[in-house]
Each structure stands twice: as structure tokens, then as C-alpha cells.
CSV table of C-alpha atoms and ligand atoms in Angstrom, one decimal:
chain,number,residue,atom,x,y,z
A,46,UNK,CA,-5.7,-66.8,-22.1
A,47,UNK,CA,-3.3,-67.2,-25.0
A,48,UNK,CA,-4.9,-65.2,-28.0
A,49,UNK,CA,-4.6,-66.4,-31.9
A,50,UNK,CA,-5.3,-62.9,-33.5
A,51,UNK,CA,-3.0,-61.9,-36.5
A,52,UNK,CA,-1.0,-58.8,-36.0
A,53,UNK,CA,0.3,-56.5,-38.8
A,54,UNK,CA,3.3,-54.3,-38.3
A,55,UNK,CA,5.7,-52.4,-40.2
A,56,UNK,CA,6.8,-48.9,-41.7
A,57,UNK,CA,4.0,-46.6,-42.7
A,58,UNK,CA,2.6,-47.4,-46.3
A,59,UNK,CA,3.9,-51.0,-46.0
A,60,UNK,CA,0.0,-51.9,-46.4
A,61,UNK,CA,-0.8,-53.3,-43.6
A,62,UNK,CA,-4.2,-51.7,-43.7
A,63,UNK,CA,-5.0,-52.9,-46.8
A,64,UNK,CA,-3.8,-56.4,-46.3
A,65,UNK,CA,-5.3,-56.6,-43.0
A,66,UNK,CA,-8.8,-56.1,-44.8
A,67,UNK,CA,-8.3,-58.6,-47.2
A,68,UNK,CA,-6.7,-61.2,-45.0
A,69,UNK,CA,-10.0,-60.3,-42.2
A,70,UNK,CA,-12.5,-61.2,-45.4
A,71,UNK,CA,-10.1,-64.2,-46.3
A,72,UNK,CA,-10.4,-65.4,-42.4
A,73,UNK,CA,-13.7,-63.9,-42.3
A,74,UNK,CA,-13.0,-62.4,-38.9
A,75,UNK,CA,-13.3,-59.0,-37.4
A,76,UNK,CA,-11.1,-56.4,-38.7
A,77,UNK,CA,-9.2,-53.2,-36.3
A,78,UNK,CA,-6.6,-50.5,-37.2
A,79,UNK,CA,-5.2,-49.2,-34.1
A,80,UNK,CA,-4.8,-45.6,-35.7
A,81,UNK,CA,-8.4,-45.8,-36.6
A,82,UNK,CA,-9.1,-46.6,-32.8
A,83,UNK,CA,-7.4,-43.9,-31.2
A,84,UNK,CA,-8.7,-41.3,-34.0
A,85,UNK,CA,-12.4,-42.5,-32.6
A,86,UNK,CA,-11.4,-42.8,-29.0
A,87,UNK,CA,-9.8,-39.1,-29.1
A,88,UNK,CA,-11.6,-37.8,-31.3
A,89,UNK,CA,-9.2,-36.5,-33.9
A,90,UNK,CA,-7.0,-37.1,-36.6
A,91,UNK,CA,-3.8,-38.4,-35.4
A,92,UNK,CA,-2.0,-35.9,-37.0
A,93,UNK,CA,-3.9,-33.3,-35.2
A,94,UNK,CA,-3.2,-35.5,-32.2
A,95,UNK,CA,0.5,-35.2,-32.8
A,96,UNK,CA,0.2,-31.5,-33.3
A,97,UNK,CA,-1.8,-30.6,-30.4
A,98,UNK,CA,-1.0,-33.3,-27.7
A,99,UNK,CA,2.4,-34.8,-29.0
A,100,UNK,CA,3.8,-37.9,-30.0
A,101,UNK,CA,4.2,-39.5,-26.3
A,102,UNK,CA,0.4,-38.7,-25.5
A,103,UNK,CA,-0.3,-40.9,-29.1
A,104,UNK,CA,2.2,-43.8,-27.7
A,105,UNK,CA,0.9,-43.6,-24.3
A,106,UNK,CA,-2.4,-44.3,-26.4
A,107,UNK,CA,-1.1,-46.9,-28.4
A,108,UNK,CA,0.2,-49.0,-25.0
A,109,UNK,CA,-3.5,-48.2,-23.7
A,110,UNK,CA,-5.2,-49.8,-26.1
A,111,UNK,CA,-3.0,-52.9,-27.0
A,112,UNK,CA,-3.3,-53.7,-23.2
A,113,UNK,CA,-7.0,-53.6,-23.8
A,114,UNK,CA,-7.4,-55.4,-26.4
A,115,UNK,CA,-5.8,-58.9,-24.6
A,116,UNK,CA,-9.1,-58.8,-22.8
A,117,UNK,CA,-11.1,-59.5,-26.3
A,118,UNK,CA,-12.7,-62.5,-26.8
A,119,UNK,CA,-12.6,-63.5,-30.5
A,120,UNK,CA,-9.9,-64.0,-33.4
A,121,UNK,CA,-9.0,-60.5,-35.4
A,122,UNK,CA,-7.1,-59.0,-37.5
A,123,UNK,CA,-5.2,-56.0,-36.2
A,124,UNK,CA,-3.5,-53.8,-37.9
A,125,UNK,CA,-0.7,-51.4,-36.4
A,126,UNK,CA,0.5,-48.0,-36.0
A,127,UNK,CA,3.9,-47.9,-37.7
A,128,UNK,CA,5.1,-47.1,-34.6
A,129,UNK,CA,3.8,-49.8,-32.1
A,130,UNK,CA,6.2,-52.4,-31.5
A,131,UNK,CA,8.9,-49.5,-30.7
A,132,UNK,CA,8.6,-49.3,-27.5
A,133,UNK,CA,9.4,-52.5,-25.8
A,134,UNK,CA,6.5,-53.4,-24.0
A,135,UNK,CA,4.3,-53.1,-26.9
A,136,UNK,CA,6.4,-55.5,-28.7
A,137,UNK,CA,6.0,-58.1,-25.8
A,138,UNK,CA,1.8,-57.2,-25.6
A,139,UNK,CA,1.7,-57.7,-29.5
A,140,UNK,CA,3.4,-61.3,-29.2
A,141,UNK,CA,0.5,-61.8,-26.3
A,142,UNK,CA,-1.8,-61.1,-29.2
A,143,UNK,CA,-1.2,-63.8,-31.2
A,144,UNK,CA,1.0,-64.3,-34.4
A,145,UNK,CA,2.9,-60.9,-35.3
A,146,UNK,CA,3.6,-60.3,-39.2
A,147,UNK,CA,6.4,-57.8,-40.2
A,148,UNK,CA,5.5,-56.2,-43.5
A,149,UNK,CA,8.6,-55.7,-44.8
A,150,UNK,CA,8.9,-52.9,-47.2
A,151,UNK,CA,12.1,-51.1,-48.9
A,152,UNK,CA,12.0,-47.4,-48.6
A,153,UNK,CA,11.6,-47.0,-52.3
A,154,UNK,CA,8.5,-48.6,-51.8
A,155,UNK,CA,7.5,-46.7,-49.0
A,156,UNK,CA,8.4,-43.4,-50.8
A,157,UNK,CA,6.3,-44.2,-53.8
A,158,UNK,CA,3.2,-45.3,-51.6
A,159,UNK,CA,3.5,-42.1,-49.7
A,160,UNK,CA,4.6,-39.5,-51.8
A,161,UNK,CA,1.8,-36.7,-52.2
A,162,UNK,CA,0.3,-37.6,-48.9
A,163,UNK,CA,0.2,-35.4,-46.0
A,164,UNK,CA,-1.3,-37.6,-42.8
A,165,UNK,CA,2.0,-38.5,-41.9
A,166,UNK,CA,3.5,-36.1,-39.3
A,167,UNK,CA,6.9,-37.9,-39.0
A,168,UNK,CA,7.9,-37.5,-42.5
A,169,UNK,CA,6.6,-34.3,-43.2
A,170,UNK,CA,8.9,-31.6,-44.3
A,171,UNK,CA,11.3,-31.1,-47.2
A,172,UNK,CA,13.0,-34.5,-47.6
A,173,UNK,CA,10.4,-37.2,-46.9
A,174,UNK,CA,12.5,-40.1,-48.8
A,175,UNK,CA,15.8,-39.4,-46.4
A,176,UNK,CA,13.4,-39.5,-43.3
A,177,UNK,CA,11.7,-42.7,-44.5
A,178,UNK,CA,15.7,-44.2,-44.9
A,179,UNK,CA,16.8,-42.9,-41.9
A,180,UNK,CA,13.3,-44.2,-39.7
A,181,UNK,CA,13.8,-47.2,-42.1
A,182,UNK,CA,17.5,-47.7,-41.0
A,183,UNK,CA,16.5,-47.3,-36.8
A,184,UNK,CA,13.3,-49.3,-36.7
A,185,UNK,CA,14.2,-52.4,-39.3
A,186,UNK,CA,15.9,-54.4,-36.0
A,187,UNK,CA,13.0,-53.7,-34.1
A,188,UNK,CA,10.6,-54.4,-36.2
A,189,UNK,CA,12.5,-58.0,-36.9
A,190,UNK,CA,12.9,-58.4,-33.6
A,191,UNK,CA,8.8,-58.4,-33.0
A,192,UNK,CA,8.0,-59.9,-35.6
A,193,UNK,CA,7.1,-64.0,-35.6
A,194,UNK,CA,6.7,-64.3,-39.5
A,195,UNK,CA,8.4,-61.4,-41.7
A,196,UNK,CA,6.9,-61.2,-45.3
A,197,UNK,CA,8.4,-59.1,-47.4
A,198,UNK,CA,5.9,-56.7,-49.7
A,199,UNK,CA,8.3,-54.8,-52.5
A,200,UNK,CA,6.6,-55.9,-55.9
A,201,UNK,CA,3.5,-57.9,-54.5
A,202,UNK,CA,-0.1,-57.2,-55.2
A,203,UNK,CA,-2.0,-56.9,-51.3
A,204,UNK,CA,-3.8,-60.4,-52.8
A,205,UNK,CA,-0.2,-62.2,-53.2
A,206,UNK,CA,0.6,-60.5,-49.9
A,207,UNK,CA,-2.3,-61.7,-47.9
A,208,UNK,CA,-1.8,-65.6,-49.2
A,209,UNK,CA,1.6,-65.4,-47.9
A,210,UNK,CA,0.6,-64.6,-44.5
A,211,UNK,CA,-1.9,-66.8,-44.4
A,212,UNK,CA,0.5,-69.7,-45.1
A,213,UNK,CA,3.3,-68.3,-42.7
A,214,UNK,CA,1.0,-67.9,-40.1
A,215,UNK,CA,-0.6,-71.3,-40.4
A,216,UNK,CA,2.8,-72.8,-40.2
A,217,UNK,CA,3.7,-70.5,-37.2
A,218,UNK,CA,0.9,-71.7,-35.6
A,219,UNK,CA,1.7,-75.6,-35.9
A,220,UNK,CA,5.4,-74.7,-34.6
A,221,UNK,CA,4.4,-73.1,-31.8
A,222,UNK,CA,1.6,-76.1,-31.2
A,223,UNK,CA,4.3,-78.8,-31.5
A,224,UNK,CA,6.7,-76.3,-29.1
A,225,UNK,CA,4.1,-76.1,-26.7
A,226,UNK,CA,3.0,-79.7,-26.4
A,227,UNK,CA,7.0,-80.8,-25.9
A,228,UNK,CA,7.2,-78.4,-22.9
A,229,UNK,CA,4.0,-79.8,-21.7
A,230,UNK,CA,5.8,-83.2,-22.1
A,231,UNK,CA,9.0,-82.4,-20.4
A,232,UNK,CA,7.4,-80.7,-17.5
A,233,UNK,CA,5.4,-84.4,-16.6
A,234,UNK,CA,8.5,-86.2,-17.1
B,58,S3P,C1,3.5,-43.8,-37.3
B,58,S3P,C2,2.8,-44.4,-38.2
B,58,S3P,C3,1.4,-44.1,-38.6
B,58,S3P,C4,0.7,-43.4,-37.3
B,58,S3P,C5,1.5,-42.3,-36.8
B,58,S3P,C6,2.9,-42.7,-36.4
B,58,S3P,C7,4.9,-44.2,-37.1
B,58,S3P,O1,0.6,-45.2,-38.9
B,58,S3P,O2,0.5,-44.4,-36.3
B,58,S3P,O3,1.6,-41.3,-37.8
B,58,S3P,O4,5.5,-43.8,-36.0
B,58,S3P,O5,5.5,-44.9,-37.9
B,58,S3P,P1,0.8,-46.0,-40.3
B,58,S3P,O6,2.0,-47.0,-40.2
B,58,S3P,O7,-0.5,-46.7,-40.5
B,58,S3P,O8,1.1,-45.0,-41.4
């Protein structure tokens, strides 16, 4: 079964929890972060996760739950590891999900949402703002290519934020009706 849950990805700080919330209460539909998941699943922070079983045991959990969460039954909201749609297959399982959002956030942004905080394990260290422009740099094309709808957050309130989507993903949904019913037509012709 084809699934019509809204998907949230993007570089960490990008908001995508926070306009996932909103846009569930909006939709009034079930909410899930997939970082919260795995932290109840394994029982830990993910940044203890990271430390003590290492970054391909968290993206071997990541794959693990996205395959389990086709199976669900009703519309969500899910928002994503900053991670997720790296590794190919996720990208594909995330389009199975429904409509995938790109966040899209400078690193300026990103740095001034982040600095101070210390739950993220890939930019800690001495230069966080050259690791966010250097992850930035690698992931942007990914992230594009995933994405159905990109909506870009520099300067927006999570309220302005969470409108847009809902538009974009209203129209991405009639596009991909009106897509689906000319196959349908072409394949009785
Ligand atoms: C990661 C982003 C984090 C978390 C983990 C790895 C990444 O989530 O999944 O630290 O690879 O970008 P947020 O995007 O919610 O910060």
C-alpha cells in the first residue's frame, strides 16, 4: 500500500522537529522523530549510541526502523535524523512513505541554531561552523535528490514554515494523483 505520511528531512537544527509538531497539530495526525525512536528502542541517548556502538550501528538503526514503519496504518508526521536519506536505500523507503520535505537551511542558520549545544556528535570539536559547511557542502545533493518538495527555512518563523509545507505538499499530492491516473489510462489503452 502506497502511504501519504509527510516526511521531514534536512541538516541538523533545520527544525524539522519543531515544524513537524506544528504541522502534526495543524493535520492533527500522529507525530514521530526517528531519533526519539531509536533513543527509546536502545535505550540511550544517541550520542551515547554514537560513542559506545558507533555511527553504522545508529544507521543500521535508522534503515530498521524506516522499513518498519511502511507497515503503519495511519497518516503521520515523521520527522528525520539528519542523516537518513544518506544512504540510498533510505532515500527510496522515505519516498515509500509518502511526500518527503527538504528543510532547507544555510549553514549560518544551522550554526546559530546549534551553537552552545552539545547532542550533536558529528559536529563536535573545535570548529563546529566549518564541519556544518563542509557536511552542508556533501549532503545538499542528496538531500535535493530525496526530497519531493524543498522549502527553504533561513528567516522563517516554524508557523510560516509549516504553512508552506502544507501548501507544497497538497500540491505534490494532486501531481502525483493526476500522474498516477494518466498511467492508469495509458496502460488500458
Ligand atoms: C545526524 C543528525 C541528528 C542525529 C545524529 C546524526 C546527522 O539528528 O540523527 O546525531 O547525521 O546529521 P538531527 O538532524 O535531528 O539533529
Amino acid at each position: 500500500m502506497k502511504r501519504s505520511d509527510i516526511v521531514l528531512i534536512g541538516f541538523m537544527g533545520c527544525g524539522k522537529t519543531t515544524v513537524g509538531m506544528l504541522l502534526a497539530r495543524m493535520l492533527s495526525v500522529p507525530f514521530l522523530d526517528t531519533d526519539e525512536r531509536i533513543e527509546q528502542i536502545e535505550g540511550m541517548k544517541i550520542s551515547r549510541l554514537f560513542r559506545e556502538k558507533g555511527e553504522d550501528y545508529f544507521r543500521d538503526a535508522e534503515t530498521g526502523l524506516i522499513e518498519e514503519l511502511l507497515s503503519g496504518q495511519q497518516e503521520r508526521v515523521i520527522s528525520t535524523g539528519g542523516g537518513m536519506p544518506l544512504r540510498p536505500v533510505n532515500a527510496g523507503l522515505l519516498k515509500d512513505l509518502g511526500s518527503v520535505v527538504y528543510l532547507k537551511a544555510s549553514a549560518g542558520t544551522v550554526y546559530e541554531r546549534l551553537k552552545g549545544k552539545t547532542d550533536r556528535p558529528l559536529l563536535a570539536g573545535s570548529d563546529p561552523l566549518g564541519k556544518i559547511r563542509m557536511l552542508l557542502e556533501q549532503r545538499e545533493p542528496l538531500y535535493e535528490a530525496a526530497a519531493d518538495i524543498v522549502v527553504g527555512v533561513d528567516q522563517k518563523s516554524p508557523y510560516e514554515i509549516a504553512d508552506e509545507v502544507v501548501e507544497a505538499v497538497r500540491e505534490c499530492r494532486a501531481r502525483k494523483k493526476v500522474a498516477a491516473a494518466t498511467e492508469k489510462g495509458g496502460e488500458t489503452e
